[in-house]
Amino acid sequence: MSPSSPPRSQQIPVIVLAGFLGSGKTTLLNHLLRHRAGNRIGVIVNDFGSIEIDAMTVSGQVGSTVSLGGGCLCCAVDASELDTYLETLTRPAARLDVIVIEASGLAEPQELVRMLLASDNPHILYGGLVEVVDAAEFGATRERHPEVDRHLAVADLVVLNKTDRAGEAERTRVREAVAATGSTAAVIPATYGRIDPELLFEPALRPDGEEKARQLTFEDLYLEERARETGEAHGDHLHTAYESVDFTSDVPMDPRRLMGFLDSRPEGLYRIKGYVDFGAGDADHAYGVHAVGRFLRFAPRPWTRGEPRLTRLVLIGSGVDAPALRKELESCREPGDAGPETPQDAAHERAMWGVLRYVQQPGDDDA
């Protein structure tokens, strides 16, 4: 099974979108709604006022839910209602693929991350904290809101927005500020909040095109209009400075070596997805890997009949060294002549399998 085509029953990723007033996070959210890659998106906000729904501005109140084009939903909630609305949005009838929480006014971003990681809802999966930064006004924002450093420190992805209005010196200053917090988050430049949605979520698992008949969505109309205006066949093309690295191995992976790689993954590596074959260590199961920022999760599942016993991983990040990543992963494969196992090796091996069967989450200090 391809890592980009997981089963429909998989958990719905919940992405936290944060950023101070004027950074462009609502613009980015509207961009995602217009370029949703065929997905049905659930959006949780405090206020509908700035969310464009079918080209109209819709006003709402806390406790309201409105329908977005293409089967997407939007809820206006306060923090105390978050679990309730997540329960509503993850019901099978909603048929959602992704949920985005706009953090403005709801709570501190790290508090939202804690709530998600502590949630008892079995249908959700943490999809990362995305912090939007105004590159042109970063210095002024930092003076008004010194807590921005704390937000950057816990972000999984930093979108450096409005780079068309900032010089190279300002861009460098933001990157240095991110690094100074100790964060290894990927930093993606953008204008008007335009990032490739595949940075955050997969193309639709059941594309709208599979339906025999459907209404045109706002995404269809928007892209159609853009194509007429620009003369491009596919509307506006998204160019973002990130890399996607594919890795496939028919040699099983060594759990200790792979965990070492994952624990020390390099700066700028934002997402890892796919399946791992640990060979004789667990011949009955493939291990699904989901990593976003510092969050890491393994989920064993039985191999299906006739499925190739392969490791397939996709790594996504910014400023990463693709050949070096592949070389590191190749070094994580099982050695051909490991030699006799010592008691210490056996103890370490048992500990590794305990970790691999446990859902890892950032501790309180991380979130």
Short mmCIF file of C-alpha atoms in Angstrom, two decimals, residues 134-303:
data_model
loop_
_atom_site.label_atom_id
_atom_site.label_comp_id
_atom_site.label_asym_id
_atom_site.label_seq_id
_atom_site.Cartn_x
_atom_site.Cartn_y
_atom_site.Cartn_z
CA ASP A 134 4.57 38.43 9.07
CA ALA A 135 8.11 38.72 7.72
CA ALA A 136 7.79 42.46 7.12
CA GLU A 137 6.49 43.27 10.63
CA PHE A 138 8.30 40.64 12.66
CA GLY A 139 10.34 43.09 14.74
CA ALA A 140 7.30 45.20 15.64
CA THR A 141 5.23 42.09 16.39
CA ARG A 142 7.94 40.78 18.68
CA GLU A 143 7.98 44.07 20.62
CA ARG A 144 4.20 44.01 21.11
CA HIS A 145 4.02 40.26 21.71
CA PRO A 146 7.28 38.92 23.21
CA GLU A 147 5.49 35.59 23.64
CA VAL A 148 6.01 35.08 19.90
CA ASP A 149 9.31 33.40 20.78
CA ARG A 150 7.41 30.83 22.84
CA HIS A 151 5.09 30.17 19.92
CA LEU A 152 8.00 29.70 17.53
CA ALA A 153 9.67 27.31 19.96
CA VAL A 154 6.72 24.90 19.91
CA ALA A 155 5.76 25.26 16.22
CA ASP A 156 6.17 22.29 13.91
CA LEU A 157 6.09 24.46 10.77
CA VAL A 158 6.72 28.21 10.47
CA VAL A 159 5.17 29.95 7.46
CA LEU A 160 7.18 33.10 6.78
CA ASN A 161 4.41 35.11 5.13
CA LYS A 162 4.53 38.39 3.17
CA THR A 163 8.07 37.73 2.00
CA ASP A 164 7.35 39.96 -1.01
CA ARG A 165 7.38 42.90 1.44
CA ALA A 166 10.50 41.89 3.37
CA GLY A 167 14.15 42.07 2.39
CA GLU A 168 16.65 39.31 2.87
CA ALA A 169 17.82 40.86 6.15
CA GLU A 170 14.34 40.57 7.66
CA ARG A 171 13.95 37.01 6.45
CA THR A 172 17.29 36.08 7.98
CA ARG A 173 16.31 37.71 11.26
CA VAL A 174 13.16 35.58 11.49
CA ARG A 175 15.06 32.39 10.71
CA GLU A 176 17.66 33.26 13.36
CA ALA A 177 14.88 33.94 15.88
CA VAL A 178 13.39 30.51 15.19
CA ALA A 179 16.79 28.85 15.59
CA ALA A 180 17.48 30.81 18.81
CA THR A 181 14.44 29.21 20.46
CA GLY A 182 16.05 25.79 19.99
CA SER A 183 13.38 24.86 17.46
CA THR A 184 14.25 22.73 14.45
CA ALA A 185 10.96 23.63 12.71
CA ALA A 186 10.90 23.93 8.95
CA VAL A 187 10.54 27.55 7.78
CA ILE A 188 8.57 27.99 4.55
CA PRO A 189 8.46 31.36 2.71
CA ALA A 190 5.10 32.46 1.33
CA THR A 191 3.19 35.40 -0.10
CA TYR A 192 -0.54 35.88 0.50
CA GLY A 193 -0.51 32.68 2.56
CA ARG A 194 0.01 30.55 -0.54
CA ILE A 195 1.57 27.27 0.49
CA ASP A 196 1.15 23.89 -1.12
CA PRO A 197 -1.64 22.08 0.78
CA GLU A 198 0.28 18.82 0.44
CA LEU A 199 2.65 20.18 3.06
CA LEU A 200 -0.20 19.75 5.55
CA PHE A 201 -2.43 16.99 4.23
CA GLU A 202 -2.73 14.37 1.53
CA PRO A 203 -4.79 14.68 -1.66
CA ALA A 204 -8.32 13.38 -1.20
CA LEU A 205 -8.56 9.68 -0.42
CA ARG A 206 -11.81 9.50 -2.35
CA PRO A 207 -11.59 12.31 -4.89
CA ASP A 208 -14.74 14.18 -5.85
CA GLY A 209 -14.08 13.01 -9.39
CA GLU A 210 -15.05 9.48 -8.38
CA GLU A 211 -18.61 10.63 -7.80
CA LYS A 212 -20.90 10.23 -10.78
CA ALA A 213 -22.45 13.66 -10.38
CA ARG A 214 -21.67 16.56 -8.10
CA GLN A 215 -22.12 20.29 -7.83
CA LEU A 216 -19.31 22.62 -8.75
CA THR A 217 -17.49 23.72 -5.60
CA PHE A 218 -16.00 27.12 -4.86
CA GLU A 219 -12.59 25.53 -5.43
CA ASP A 220 -13.66 24.55 -8.97
CA LEU A 221 -15.02 28.01 -9.73
CA TYR A 222 -12.01 29.77 -8.25
CA LEU A 223 -9.48 27.72 -10.22
CA GLU A 224 -11.58 28.07 -13.37
CA GLU A 225 -11.63 31.85 -12.97
CA ARG A 226 -7.88 31.93 -12.26
CA ALA A 227 -7.24 29.85 -15.38
CA ARG A 228 -9.19 32.38 -17.49
CA GLU A 229 -7.32 35.30 -15.94
CA THR A 230 -3.82 33.84 -16.23
CA GLY A 231 -4.20 31.57 -19.23
CA GLU A 232 -2.84 28.65 -17.17
CA ALA A 233 -4.46 25.25 -17.50
CA HIS A 234 -4.40 24.58 -13.78
CA GLY A 235 -4.93 27.99 -12.27
CA ASP A 236 -2.17 29.44 -10.13
CA HIS A 237 0.77 27.13 -9.55
CA LEU A 238 2.15 26.99 -6.05
CA HIS A 239 5.91 27.32 -5.66
CA THR A 240 7.14 26.74 -2.13
CA ALA A 241 10.67 26.06 -0.94
CA TYR A 242 10.25 22.56 0.37
CA GLU A 243 11.54 19.17 -0.62
CA SER A 244 9.94 15.74 -0.67
CA VAL A 245 12.25 12.74 -0.32
CA ASP A 246 11.11 9.20 -1.15
CA PHE A 247 12.80 6.17 0.38
CA THR A 248 12.07 2.52 -0.43
CA SER A 249 13.94 -0.54 0.86
CA ASP A 250 13.39 -4.24 0.33
CA VAL A 251 15.86 -4.89 3.18
CA PRO A 252 14.18 -4.77 6.63
CA MET A 253 15.00 -1.86 8.91
CA ASP A 254 16.88 -2.20 12.19
CA PRO A 255 14.63 -0.76 14.95
CA ARG A 256 17.49 0.64 17.04
CA ARG A 257 19.09 2.41 14.11
CA LEU A 258 15.79 3.77 12.81
CA MET A 259 14.81 5.10 16.24
CA GLY A 260 18.21 6.76 16.47
CA PHE A 261 17.57 8.48 13.15
CA LEU A 262 14.05 9.57 14.15
CA ASP A 263 15.20 10.87 17.53
CA SER A 264 17.85 13.05 15.91
CA ARG A 265 16.10 14.02 12.68
CA PRO A 266 17.65 17.11 11.15
CA GLU A 267 16.48 20.72 11.25
CA GLY A 268 13.83 21.55 8.69
CA LEU A 269 12.41 18.02 8.43
CA TYR A 270 8.70 18.61 9.00
CA ARG A 271 6.80 15.42 8.17
CA ILE A 272 7.55 11.72 7.80
CA LYS A 273 4.91 9.27 6.64
CA GLY A 274 4.82 5.70 5.39
CA TYR A 275 5.32 2.10 6.52
CA VAL A 276 8.31 0.22 7.90
CA ASP A 277 9.25 -3.45 7.62
CA PHE A 278 11.19 -4.66 10.65
CA GLY A 279 11.71 -8.13 9.20
CA ALA A 280 12.09 -11.00 11.64
CA GLY A 281 11.70 -8.59 14.57
CA ASP A 282 7.95 -8.60 13.87
CA ALA A 283 7.26 -10.64 10.75
CA ASP A 284 3.48 -10.28 11.09
CA HIS A 285 3.20 -6.51 11.05
CA ALA A 286 4.02 -3.44 9.02
CA TYR A 287 4.54 -0.34 11.16
CA GLY A 288 2.86 2.85 10.04
CA VAL A 289 4.95 5.94 10.81
CA HIS A 290 3.47 9.37 11.37
CA ALA A 291 5.85 12.15 12.40
CA VAL A 292 5.13 15.87 12.41
CA GLY A 293 7.63 18.17 14.07
CA ARG A 294 8.65 16.42 17.29
CA PHE A 295 5.50 14.29 17.44
CA LEU A 296 6.15 10.67 16.50
CA ARG A 297 3.72 7.78 16.28
CA PHE A 298 4.07 4.13 15.25
CA ALA A 299 1.00 2.02 14.53
CA PRO A 300 1.44 -1.71 13.77
CA ARG A 301 -0.95 -3.36 11.32
CA PRO A 302 -0.99 -6.86 9.81
CA TRP A 303 0.59 -7.34 6.41
#
